[in-house]
Coordinates of C-alpha atoms and ligand atoms in Angstrom, one line a residue:
Chain A
X1 CA -16.9 9.2 24.1
X2 CA -17.4 6.1 26.0
X3 CA -21.2 6.3 25.9
X4 CA -21.4 7.9 22.5
X5 CA -23.3 5.2 20.7
X6 CA -25.5 4.1 23.6
X7 CA -26.4 7.8 24.1
X8 CA -27.4 8.2 20.5
X9 CA -29.5 5.1 20.8
X10 CA -31.2 6.4 23.9
X11 CA -31.9 9.8 22.4
X12 CA -33.4 8.1 19.3
X13 CA -35.7 5.9 21.4
X14 CA -36.9 8.7 23.6
X15 CA -37.4 10.8 20.5
X16 CA -39.5 8.1 18.8
X17 CA -41.5 7.6 22.0
X18 CA -42.2 11.3 22.2
X19 CA -43.6 11.1 18.7
X20 CA -46.3 8.9 20.1
X21 CA -44.8 5.5 19.1
X22 CA -45.3 2.7 21.6
X23 CA -42.0 1.9 23.3
X24 CA -42.0 -1.7 21.9
X25 CA -42.1 -0.3 18.3
X26 CA -39.4 2.2 19.1
X27 CA -37.2 -0.6 20.3
X28 CA -37.9 -2.7 17.2
X29 CA -37.0 0.2 14.9
X30 CA -33.9 0.8 16.9
X31 CA -33.0 -2.9 16.6
X32 CA -33.5 -2.9 12.9
X33 CA -31.3 0.3 12.7
X34 CA -28.6 -1.3 14.7
X35 CA -28.7 -4.4 12.7
X36 CA -28.5 -2.6 9.4
X37 CA -25.5 -0.6 10.7
X38 CA -23.7 -3.8 11.7
X39 CA -24.3 -5.4 8.4
X40 CA -23.1 -2.3 6.5
X41 CA -20.0 -2.0 8.7
X42 CA -19.2 -5.7 8.5
X43 CA -19.5 -5.6 4.7
X44 CA -17.4 -2.5 4.3
X45 CA -14.9 -3.9 6.8
X46 CA -14.3 -6.8 4.5
X47 CA -13.0 -4.4 1.8
X48 CA -10.4 -3.2 4.3
X49 CA -9.6 -6.8 5.4
X50 CA -9.0 -8.1 1.9
X51 CA -6.7 -5.2 1.3
X52 CA -4.9 -5.8 4.6
X53 CA -4.5 -9.5 3.9
X54 CA -3.1 -8.9 0.4
X55 CA -0.7 -6.3 1.8
X56 CA 0.4 -8.5 4.6
X57 CA 0.9 -11.5 2.3
X58 CA 2.9 -9.2 0.0
X59 CA 5.1 -7.9 2.8
X60 CA 5.7 -11.4 4.1
X61 CA 6.8 -12.4 0.6
X62 CA 8.8 -9.2 0.2
X63 CA 6.4 -8.0 -2.5
X64 CA 4.6 -4.7 -2.5
X65 CA 1.0 -6.0 -2.6
X66 CA -1.6 -3.9 -4.3
X67 CA -0.2 -0.4 -4.9
X68 CA -1.6 1.0 -8.1
X69 CA -5.1 2.2 -7.3
X70 CA -5.4 4.9 -4.7
X71 CA -3.0 5.5 -1.8
X72 CA -1.2 2.2 -1.0
X73 CA -3.5 0.4 -3.4
X74 CA -6.4 1.0 -1.0
X75 CA -9.0 1.2 -3.7
X76 CA -8.0 -2.0 -5.3
X77 CA -10.5 -4.1 -3.3
X78 CA -13.3 -1.6 -4.2
X79 CA -12.5 -2.2 -7.8
X80 CA -12.5 -5.9 -7.3
X81 CA -15.8 -5.7 -5.6
X82 CA -17.2 -3.7 -8.5
X83 CA -15.9 -6.4 -10.9
X84 CA -17.5 -9.2 -8.9
X85 CA -20.8 -7.3 -8.7
X86 CA -20.9 -6.9 -12.5
X87 CA -19.9 -10.3 -13.4
X88 CA -22.2 -12.8 -15.1
X89 CA -24.0 -15.0 -12.7
X90 CA -23.5 -18.6 -14.0
X91 CA -25.6 -21.4 -12.6
X92 CA -24.4 -24.8 -14.0
X93 CA -27.2 -26.5 -15.9
X94 CA -26.9 -29.7 -13.9
X95 CA -26.8 -28.0 -10.6
X96 CA -29.4 -28.4 -7.9
X97 CA -30.7 -24.9 -8.6
X98 CA -32.4 -24.0 -5.3
X99 CA -29.7 -25.5 -3.1
X100 CA -27.0 -23.9 -5.2
X101 CA -28.6 -20.5 -5.0
X102 CA -29.5 -20.4 -1.4
X103 CA -26.2 -21.7 0.0
X104 CA -24.2 -18.5 -0.3
X105 CA -27.1 -16.4 1.0
X106 CA -27.5 -18.6 4.0
X107 CA -23.8 -18.6 4.6
X108 CA -23.6 -14.8 4.8
X109 CA -26.8 -14.5 6.8
X110 CA -25.4 -16.9 9.4
X111 CA -22.1 -15.1 9.4
X112 CA -23.8 -11.7 10.1
X113 CA -26.1 -13.2 12.7
X114 CA -23.1 -14.0 14.9
X115 CA -22.8 -10.3 15.6
X116 CA -26.1 -10.2 17.3
X117 CA -24.6 -11.1 20.7
X118 CA -21.1 -9.7 20.4
X119 CA -20.6 -6.8 22.8
X120 CA -19.0 -4.3 20.5
X121 CA -18.4 -2.0 23.5
X122 CA -19.9 -1.5 26.9
X123 CA -23.6 -2.1 26.7
X124 CA -23.3 -2.2 22.9
X125 CA -24.6 -5.7 22.0
X126 CA -27.6 -5.8 19.8
X127 CA -29.3 -8.4 21.9
X128 CA -28.1 -9.0 25.5
X129 CA -28.7 -12.8 25.4
X130 CA -28.1 -14.7 28.5
X131 CA -27.0 -17.7 26.5
X132 CA -24.9 -15.6 24.2
X133 CA -21.9 -17.9 23.9
X134 CA -24.1 -20.9 23.3
X135 CA -25.9 -19.0 20.6
X136 CA -22.6 -18.0 19.0
X137 CA -21.3 -21.6 18.9
X138 CA -24.4 -23.2 17.7
X139 CA -24.9 -20.6 15.0
X140 CA -21.2 -21.0 14.0
X141 CA -21.6 -24.7 13.4
X142 CA -24.6 -24.0 11.1
X143 CA -22.2 -22.7 8.4
X144 CA -21.1 -26.3 7.8
X145 CA -24.5 -27.0 6.3
X146 CA -24.1 -24.1 3.9
X147 CA -20.8 -25.5 2.7
X148 CA -22.3 -28.9 2.2
X149 CA -25.2 -27.4 0.4
X150 CA -22.8 -25.5 -1.9
X151 CA -20.8 -28.6 -2.6
X152 CA -23.8 -30.8 -3.2
X153 CA -25.7 -28.3 -5.2
X154 CA -22.8 -27.7 -7.6
X155 CA -23.1 -31.3 -8.8
X156 CA -19.4 -31.4 -9.2
X157 CA -17.3 -34.1 -7.6
X158 CA -14.5 -31.8 -6.6
X159 CA -16.9 -29.4 -5.0
X160 CA -18.5 -32.2 -3.2
X161 CA -15.2 -33.5 -2.1
X162 CA -14.3 -30.1 -0.8
X163 CA -17.6 -29.8 1.0
X164 CA -17.2 -33.2 2.6
X165 CA -13.7 -32.3 3.8
X166 CA -15.0 -29.1 5.3
X167 CA -17.8 -30.9 7.0
X168 CA -15.5 -33.4 8.5
X169 CA -13.1 -30.7 9.5
X170 CA -15.5 -28.3 11.0
X171 CA -17.4 -30.9 13.0
X172 CA -14.1 -32.3 14.3
X173 CA -13.0 -28.8 15.4
X174 CA -16.3 -27.8 16.7
X175 CA -15.7 -30.0 19.7
X176 CA -12.4 -28.6 20.9
X177 CA -13.7 -25.1 20.2
X178 CA -16.7 -25.6 22.5
X179 CA -14.6 -27.3 25.1
X180 CA -12.0 -24.6 25.2
X181 CA -14.7 -22.0 25.8
X182 CA -16.1 -24.1 28.6
X183 CA -13.2 -23.2 30.8
X184 CA -13.9 -19.5 30.4
X185 CA -17.6 -20.1 31.1
X186 CA -16.7 -22.0 34.3
X187 CA -14.6 -19.1 35.5
X188 CA -17.1 -16.4 34.6
X189 CA -20.0 -18.5 35.7
X190 CA -22.1 -17.2 32.8
X191 CA -22.9 -17.7 29.2
X192 CA -23.7 -14.0 28.7
X193 CA -20.9 -12.4 26.8
X194 CA -21.1 -9.0 28.5
X195 CA -21.1 -10.7 31.9
X196 CA -18.0 -12.6 30.8
X197 CA -16.4 -9.3 30.0
X198 CA -17.3 -7.9 33.4
X199 CA -15.8 -11.0 35.0
X200 CA -12.4 -10.1 33.5
X201 CA -12.3 -6.9 35.5
X202 CA -9.2 -8.1 37.4
X203 CA -7.5 -10.5 35.1
X204 CA -7.9 -11.2 31.4
X205 CA -8.8 -14.8 31.0
X206 CA -5.8 -15.4 28.8
X207 CA -3.8 -15.3 32.0
X208 CA -6.0 -17.9 33.7
X209 CA -6.8 -20.0 30.6
X210 CA -3.8 -19.9 28.3
X211 CA -4.3 -23.5 27.2
X212 CA -8.0 -22.8 26.5
X213 CA -6.9 -19.8 24.4
X214 CA -4.5 -21.9 22.4
X215 CA -7.0 -24.6 21.7
X216 CA -9.6 -22.0 20.8
X217 CA -7.3 -20.2 18.5
X218 CA -6.3 -23.4 16.7
X219 CA -9.8 -24.7 16.5
X220 CA -11.1 -21.3 15.3
X221 CA -8.5 -21.3 12.5
X222 CA -9.8 -24.7 11.4
X223 CA -13.4 -23.5 11.7
X224 CA -12.7 -20.5 9.5
X225 CA -11.1 -22.7 6.9
X226 CA -8.1 -20.5 7.0
X227 CA -4.5 -21.5 6.4
X228 CA -2.9 -23.8 7.5
X229 CA -6.2 -25.6 7.8
X230 CA -7.7 -24.5 4.5
X231 CA -8.1 -28.1 3.3
X232 CA -11.8 -27.5 2.1
X233 CA -10.7 -24.8 -0.2
X234 CA -7.2 -26.0 -1.1
X235 CA -7.0 -23.9 -4.2
X236 CA -4.1 -26.0 -5.5
X237 CA -5.8 -29.4 -5.2
X238 CA -9.6 -28.8 -5.2
X239 CA -9.7 -25.4 -7.0
X240 CA -11.5 -23.8 -4.1
X241 CA -13.6 -26.9 -3.1
X242 CA -17.2 -26.1 -2.6
X243 CA -16.8 -22.7 -4.2
X244 CA -15.6 -24.0 -7.6
X245 CA -18.8 -23.5 -9.5
X246 CA -19.7 -20.2 -8.1
X247 CA -19.2 -17.0 -10.0
X248 CA -19.6 -13.3 -9.5
X249 CA -21.6 -12.1 -6.6
X250 CA -22.5 -15.6 -5.3
X251 CA -18.9 -16.4 -5.0
X252 CA -18.2 -13.0 -3.4
X253 CA -20.9 -13.8 -0.8
X254 CA -18.9 -16.8 0.3
X255 CA -15.8 -14.6 0.4
X256 CA -17.6 -12.0 2.4
X257 CA -18.9 -14.5 4.8
X258 CA -15.5 -16.0 5.4
X259 CA -14.1 -12.6 6.3
X260 CA -17.1 -11.8 8.4
X261 CA -16.6 -15.0 10.3
X262 CA -13.0 -14.1 10.7
X263 CA -14.0 -10.8 12.3
X264 CA -16.6 -12.5 14.5
X265 CA -14.2 -15.2 15.7
X266 CA -11.5 -12.6 16.5
X267 CA -14.0 -10.4 18.3
X268 CA -15.1 -13.4 20.3
X269 CA -11.5 -14.2 21.2
X270 CA -11.0 -10.5 22.2
X271 CA -14.2 -10.7 24.3
X272 CA -13.5 -14.0 26.0
X273 CA -9.8 -13.8 26.6
X274 CA -8.6 -10.2 26.3
X275 CA -11.2 -8.5 28.4
X276 CA -13.4 -7.3 25.6
X277 CA -13.8 -3.6 25.6
X278 CA -11.8 -3.1 28.8
X279 CA -8.7 -0.9 28.6
X280 CA -7.4 2.4 29.7
X281 CA -8.0 5.8 28.2
X282 CA -9.8 4.8 25.0
X283 CA -13.5 4.1 24.9
X284 CA -14.6 0.5 25.0
X285 CA -15.8 0.2 21.5
X286 CA -12.4 1.4 20.2
X287 CA -10.6 -1.1 22.4
X288 CA -12.5 -4.0 21.0
X289 CA -11.8 -2.9 17.5
X290 CA -8.1 -2.6 18.2
X291 CA -8.0 -6.0 19.9
X292 CA -10.0 -7.6 17.2
X293 CA -7.8 -6.3 14.5
X294 CA -4.6 -7.4 16.4
X295 CA -6.0 -10.9 16.6
X296 CA -6.9 -10.9 13.0
X297 CA -3.4 -9.8 12.1
X298 CA -2.2 -12.9 13.9
X299 CA -4.6 -15.0 12.0
X300 CA -3.3 -13.5 8.7
X301 CA 0.3 -13.8 9.8
X302 CA -0.3 -17.5 10.5
X303 CA -2.0 -18.1 7.2
X304 CA 0.9 -16.7 5.3
X305 CA 3.5 -18.6 7.3
X306 CA 2.4 -22.2 7.7
X307 CA 2.0 -24.7 4.9
X308 CA -1.3 -26.5 4.6
X309 CA -1.4 -29.7 6.6
X310 CA -2.5 -33.0 5.3
X311 CA -6.2 -34.1 5.7
X312 CA -5.5 -37.1 8.0
X313 CA -3.0 -35.1 10.1
X314 CA -5.7 -32.5 10.4
X315 CA -8.3 -34.9 11.7
X316 CA -5.9 -36.8 14.0
X317 CA -4.7 -33.5 15.4
X318 CA -8.2 -32.6 16.4
X319 CA -9.2 -35.9 17.9
X320 CA -5.9 -37.0 19.4
X321 CA -4.5 -33.7 20.6
X322 CA -6.9 -30.9 20.8
X323 CA -9.9 -32.7 22.3
X324 CA -7.9 -34.4 25.1
X325 CA -6.1 -31.2 25.9
X326 CA -9.2 -29.2 26.1
X327 CA -10.9 -31.9 28.2
X328 CA -7.9 -31.9 30.5
X329 CA -8.1 -28.1 30.7
X330 CA -11.8 -28.3 31.8
X331 CA -10.8 -30.8 34.4
X332 CA -8.0 -28.7 35.8
X333 CA -10.1 -25.6 35.7
X334 CA -12.9 -27.3 37.6
X335 CA -10.4 -28.6 40.2
X336 CA -8.8 -25.3 40.5
X337 CA -12.1 -23.5 41.0
X338 CA -13.1 -26.0 43.7
X339 CA -9.6 -25.7 45.3
X340 CA -9.7 -21.9 45.5
X341 CA -13.3 -22.0 46.7
X342 CA -12.2 -24.4 49.4
X343 CA -9.4 -22.0 50.3
X344 CA -12.1 -19.5 50.7
X345 CA -11.2 -17.0 47.9
Chain B
X1 CA 9.3 -28.2 22.8
X2 CA 6.2 -28.6 20.7
X3 CA 5.5 -25.7 18.4
X4 CA 9.1 -24.5 18.4
X5 CA 9.2 -24.9 14.7
X6 CA 6.0 -23.0 14.3
X7 CA 7.3 -20.1 16.3
X8 CA 10.5 -20.1 14.3
X9 CA 8.5 -20.0 11.1
X10 CA 6.4 -17.1 12.4
X11 CA 9.6 -15.3 13.3
X12 CA 11.0 -15.8 9.8
X13 CA 7.9 -14.4 8.2
X14 CA 7.9 -11.5 10.6
X15 CA 11.4 -10.7 9.7
X16 CA 10.7 -10.8 6.0
X17 CA 7.5 -8.9 6.6
X18 CA 9.4 -5.8 7.9
X19 CA 12.1 -6.0 5.4
X20 CA 12.1 -3.8 2.3
X21 CA 10.2 -5.4 -0.6
X22 CA 12.4 -6.6 -3.4
X23 CA 9.9 -5.7 -6.1
X24 CA 11.1 -3.5 -9.0
X25 CA 8.2 -1.8 -10.5
X26 CA 9.4 -2.6 -14.0
X27 CA 8.2 -0.1 -16.6
X28 CA 8.9 2.8 -14.3
X29 CA 11.8 1.4 -12.4
X30 CA 14.5 -0.2 -14.5
X31 CA 16.3 -3.2 -13.2
X32 CA 20.0 -2.9 -12.7
X33 CA 21.7 -5.0 -15.3
X34 CA 25.1 -6.5 -14.7
X35 CA 27.8 -5.7 -17.2
X36 CA 27.7 -9.1 -18.9
X37 CA 23.9 -9.3 -18.9
X38 CA 22.8 -11.1 -22.0
X39 CA 20.1 -9.1 -23.6
X40 CA 19.6 -8.8 -27.4
X41 CA 22.3 -10.4 -29.6
X42 CA 23.8 -7.8 -31.9
X43 CA 26.0 -8.0 -35.0
X44 CA 28.5 -5.5 -36.2
X45 CA 29.1 -6.1 -39.9
X46 CA 32.2 -4.0 -40.1
X47 CA 34.2 -6.6 -38.2
X48 CA 32.9 -9.8 -39.7
X49 CA 35.4 -11.8 -41.6
X50 CA 32.8 -14.3 -42.8
X51 CA 34.6 -17.2 -41.2
X52 CA 31.4 -19.1 -40.2
X53 CA 32.5 -20.0 -36.7
X54 CA 29.4 -18.6 -35.2
X55 CA 27.0 -20.7 -37.3
X56 CA 29.0 -23.8 -36.4
X57 CA 28.9 -22.9 -32.7
X58 CA 25.2 -22.2 -32.4
X59 CA 23.3 -25.2 -31.2
X60 CA 20.0 -23.8 -32.3
X61 CA 20.8 -22.7 -35.9
X62 CA 19.9 -19.2 -35.0
X63 CA 22.6 -17.6 -37.1
X64 CA 22.9 -17.8 -40.9
X65 CA 24.5 -15.6 -43.6
X66 CA 24.9 -15.2 -47.3
X67 CA 28.1 -14.5 -49.0
X68 CA 29.4 -13.5 -52.4
X69 CA 32.9 -14.0 -53.9
X70 CA 35.2 -11.0 -54.2
X71 CA 36.7 -10.6 -57.6
X72 CA 40.4 -11.2 -57.7
X73 CA 40.5 -12.5 -54.2
X74 CA 40.0 -15.8 -52.4
X75 CA 38.0 -14.0 -49.7
X76 CA 34.2 -13.7 -49.6
X77 CA 32.1 -10.7 -48.8
X78 CA 29.0 -10.6 -46.6
X79 CA 25.7 -10.1 -48.4
X80 CA 23.4 -10.5 -45.4
X81 CA 23.6 -11.8 -41.9
X82 CA 20.5 -13.1 -40.1
X83 CA 19.9 -13.6 -36.4
X84 CA 16.6 -15.4 -35.9
X85 CA 16.3 -14.4 -32.2
X86 CA 13.2 -16.4 -31.6
X87 CA 15.3 -19.6 -31.4
X88 CA 18.2 -18.1 -29.5
X89 CA 18.7 -19.3 -25.9
X90 CA 21.4 -16.7 -25.1
X91 CA 23.9 -19.4 -24.4
X92 CA 26.8 -17.2 -25.4
X93 CA 28.5 -19.9 -27.5
X94 CA 28.5 -17.8 -30.7
X95 CA 30.0 -14.8 -28.9
X96 CA 32.8 -17.0 -27.6
X97 CA 33.4 -18.6 -31.0
X98 CA 33.6 -15.3 -33.0
X99 CA 37.3 -14.4 -33.4
X100 CA 36.6 -10.7 -34.1
X101 CA 34.0 -9.9 -31.5
X102 CA 31.5 -9.2 -34.2
X103 CA 28.7 -10.8 -32.2
X104 CA 27.9 -9.3 -28.8
X105 CA 25.1 -9.0 -26.3
X106 CA 23.6 -5.6 -25.5
X107 CA 21.5 -4.7 -22.5
X108 CA 18.2 -4.4 -24.4
X109 CA 16.0 -7.1 -23.1
X110 CA 12.6 -5.9 -24.4
X111 CA 12.5 -8.2 -27.4
X112 CA 8.9 -8.9 -27.8
X113 CA 7.3 -8.0 -31.1
X114 CA 3.8 -8.2 -32.6
X115 CA 4.7 -10.5 -35.5
X116 CA 6.8 -13.6 -35.6
X117 CA 9.0 -12.4 -38.5
X118 CA 9.7 -9.1 -36.8
X119 CA 12.0 -10.8 -34.3
X120 CA 14.2 -12.0 -37.0
X121 CA 17.0 -9.5 -37.4
X122 CA 18.6 -9.2 -40.8
X123 CA 21.8 -7.2 -41.2
X124 CA 22.7 -6.1 -44.8
X125 CA 26.0 -4.3 -45.0
X126 CA 25.9 -1.1 -47.2
X127 CA 27.0 -1.6 -50.8
X128 CA 30.7 -2.3 -51.1
X129 CA 33.2 -0.6 -53.3
X130 CA 36.4 -2.1 -54.6
X131 CA 39.5 -0.1 -53.9
X132 CA 43.0 -0.8 -54.7
X133 CA 44.8 -2.0 -51.6
X134 CA 48.2 -1.9 -53.2
X135 CA 50.4 -4.7 -54.5
X136 CA 47.7 -5.7 -57.1
X137 CA 45.3 -6.6 -54.3
X138 CA 41.7 -5.5 -54.4
X139 CA 40.0 -4.7 -51.1
X140 CA 36.3 -4.1 -50.4
X141 CA 35.3 -1.1 -48.4
X142 CA 31.8 -0.2 -47.5
X143 CA 30.6 2.8 -49.5
X144 CA 29.9 4.9 -46.5
X145 CA 33.5 4.5 -45.5
X146 CA 34.4 6.5 -48.7
X147 CA 31.7 9.2 -48.5
X148 CA 33.4 11.5 -45.9
X149 CA 36.7 11.4 -48.0
X150 CA 34.9 12.7 -51.1
X151 CA 33.5 15.7 -49.2
X152 CA 36.9 16.5 -47.9
X153 CA 38.4 16.3 -51.4
X154 CA 35.8 18.6 -52.7
X155 CA 36.5 21.1 -50.0
X156 CA 40.2 20.9 -50.7
X157 CA 39.6 21.5 -54.4
X158 CA 37.5 24.5 -53.7
X159 CA 40.1 26.0 -51.4
X160 CA 42.7 25.5 -54.1
X161 CA 40.6 27.3 -56.7
X162 CA 39.8 30.1 -54.3
X163 CA 43.5 30.6 -53.6
X164 CA 44.3 30.7 -57.3
X165 CA 41.5 33.1 -58.0
X166 CA 42.7 35.4 -55.3
X167 CA 46.2 35.6 -56.6
X168 CA 44.9 36.1 -60.1
X169 CA 42.7 39.0 -59.0
X170 CA 45.5 40.7 -57.0
X171 CA 47.6 40.7 -60.2
X172 CA 44.9 42.3 -62.2
X173 CA 43.0 39.5 -63.9
X174 CA 41.1 41.6 -66.4
X175 CA 40.5 38.6 -68.6
X176 CA 38.7 36.7 -65.8
X177 CA 36.6 39.6 -64.8
X178 CA 35.6 40.4 -68.4
X179 CA 33.2 37.4 -68.2
X180 CA 31.2 39.1 -65.4
X181 CA 30.9 42.6 -66.8
X182 CA 29.6 43.9 -70.1
X183 CA 32.5 45.8 -71.5
X184 CA 36.3 45.7 -71.5
X185 CA 36.3 49.1 -69.9
X186 CA 34.2 48.0 -67.0
X187 CA 36.5 45.0 -66.5
X188 CA 39.5 47.4 -66.3
X189 CA 37.6 49.6 -63.8
X190 CA 36.7 46.5 -61.7
X191 CA 40.2 45.1 -61.8
X192 CA 41.7 48.4 -60.5
X193 CA 39.1 48.5 -57.8
X194 CA 39.7 45.0 -56.6
X195 CA 43.5 45.4 -56.7
X196 CA 43.1 48.3 -54.3
X197 CA 40.5 46.8 -52.0
X198 CA 41.5 43.4 -50.4
X199 CA 38.1 42.8 -48.8
X200 CA 36.2 43.2 -52.0
X201 CA 38.8 41.1 -53.8
X202 CA 38.3 38.2 -51.4
X203 CA 34.5 38.4 -51.7
X204 CA 34.7 38.5 -55.4
X205 CA 37.0 35.5 -55.5
X206 CA 34.7 33.4 -53.3
X207 CA 31.7 34.3 -55.4
X208 CA 33.4 33.4 -58.6
X209 CA 34.3 30.0 -57.3
X210 CA 31.0 29.2 -55.7
X211 CA 28.2 31.1 -57.5
X212 CA 28.9 32.6 -60.9
X213 CA 25.5 34.1 -61.3
X214 CA 25.7 36.1 -58.1
X215 CA 29.3 37.0 -59.0
X216 CA 28.0 38.7 -62.1
X217 CA 25.5 40.8 -60.3
X218 CA 27.9 41.9 -57.6
X219 CA 30.5 42.7 -60.1
X220 CA 28.2 45.0 -62.1
X221 CA 27.1 46.6 -58.8
X222 CA 30.7 47.3 -58.0
X223 CA 31.4 48.8 -61.4
X224 CA 28.3 51.1 -61.2
X225 CA 29.2 52.4 -57.8
X226 CA 32.8 53.0 -58.8
X227 CA 31.7 54.9 -61.9
X228 CA 29.4 57.1 -59.8
X229 CA 32.1 58.0 -57.3
X230 CA 34.5 58.8 -60.2
X231 CA 31.9 61.0 -61.9
X232 CA 31.2 62.8 -58.6
X233 CA 34.9 63.4 -58.1
X234 CA 35.2 65.0 -61.6
X235 CA 32.3 67.3 -61.1
X236 CA 33.8 68.6 -57.9
Ligands
LIG401 S1 23.5 -17.3 -28.0 FE1 23.6 -19.5 -28.3 S2 21.6 -19.9 -29.2 FE2 21.9 -17.7 -29.4 S3 22.8 -17.4 -31.4 FE3 24.5 -17.6 -30.0 S4 25.0 -19.7 -30.0 FE4 23.0 -19.6 -30.9
LIG402 S1 32.2 -15.9 -36.2 FE1 32.2 -13.7 -36.1 S2 33.6 -13.1 -37.8 FE2 33.0 -15.2 -38.1 S3 31.2 -15.2 -39.5 FE3 30.5 -15.3 -37.4 S4 30.2 -13.1 -36.8 FE4 31.5 -13.1 -38.6

């Protein structure tokens, strides 16, 4: 079971080579295949996630959540997706057409690109990049631009306000996010995600870096625009911020990308702090799915518990609390590493 | 400790998350209504004494009624009573004011209608009849209150007639029977027969009271049969 998917990939490559294809072509085709599978899985996963989120919010508020269509309302999100697909695509006449139209596509493309380096099991990353973590962080911050494009392109002041808020927020939280991951990188001595997983053979990094995990978790919540940091959307004040003017499938793309980002960030947390695919009995790819889902449940739980915080509090929390704390964490981690090295461990 | 409140909040949502949902899936599951639940306001015309306390009590002018004088009495009678439910706020003031518990709330809460005038409820009491209440006083009674009495009277009358007919037949009663057969002779034969046979006598009496036409036929059949048996006996 452990090597199920890697074996399939190997068999496919050797089969293609035996057909007379040059190995480089075989690799390329396999890459495209893996990529497509990831995109499909991620998209379908969103359906599950939306259902899960609605169920959880329902239970927390002592409601039932969707329960009419299918067992436990499981088909409700499929129906919703159908509805969104068939809706009219409205582009405001005064909108900046091209920017308006490309923003959601870019958003989802970036969100899916994050999965390129995530090890979804032992030896199951699409690309084994030696600067994987760096790639992940830099790509993640690109989505800010998409939100700004959406807000600007809509030519609507509330959208622009929402977009500006999200830019301010995401840039502010990018810094503690990166800093908090630095501690892990220092411990593992690598930016390669699968090497970081291997480095957690003995201890999960959450034990060595609890502060880093906390700052990462908080900063990631803000990066994801999820409650309690969902200022950019702030349905009650900004009517969904940058997404206000979007309808139908374009809006759904944003929605899709947000959940895709959620999965990516949770998977990264599982990889960096919870030993990735390591775990007893079950195959590694199953472990990472379980861990990712557990982390996502916590994200949802938090969203439906905490009230949205004020914009200025949000900013000062990042600059006055998170960044100093994560910086101190780096310092202490560095000192600790030097100390233990001096002790000869 | 920083974050204590946050953890407490998470604990609360977790607690509620595992609790049983409070939702009642309304059209399939019906809510439990308390005894004094105020659903639709209803009116029972039989008790109304047309005192007007309810209209005075209602702050929204929901209630109104029309009256007509009763002849030979200072009282009025109710012609129609209107509850315009769309303005009712279910405050219970009218119910408290009514001295005879004529107005009351029922548990029906599904009051929406397609048209605005459908929500207006108009009660028209059935036509009233004047009866003598004794002491020269006239009293009004709804017609349907009298209906069942009439039926009972008719039934009693019929029973009386039936009894009379039975006694007449048992004592002969040729004159009565002559109407149902062709000749005096036949009547005499029939009278003899009926005097002897109680079963046939009862049947004949009932038929004479209820259905004269059928009585004639049965009577003639009885006579014919009696004649035959007599004739057969003579031959032997
Ligand atoms: S319940 Fe209140 S508002 Fe409704 S009819 Fe009675 S007095 Fe008027
Ligand atoms: S208060 Fe009661 S008895 Fe008097 S008029 Fe109103 S409903 Fe009739």
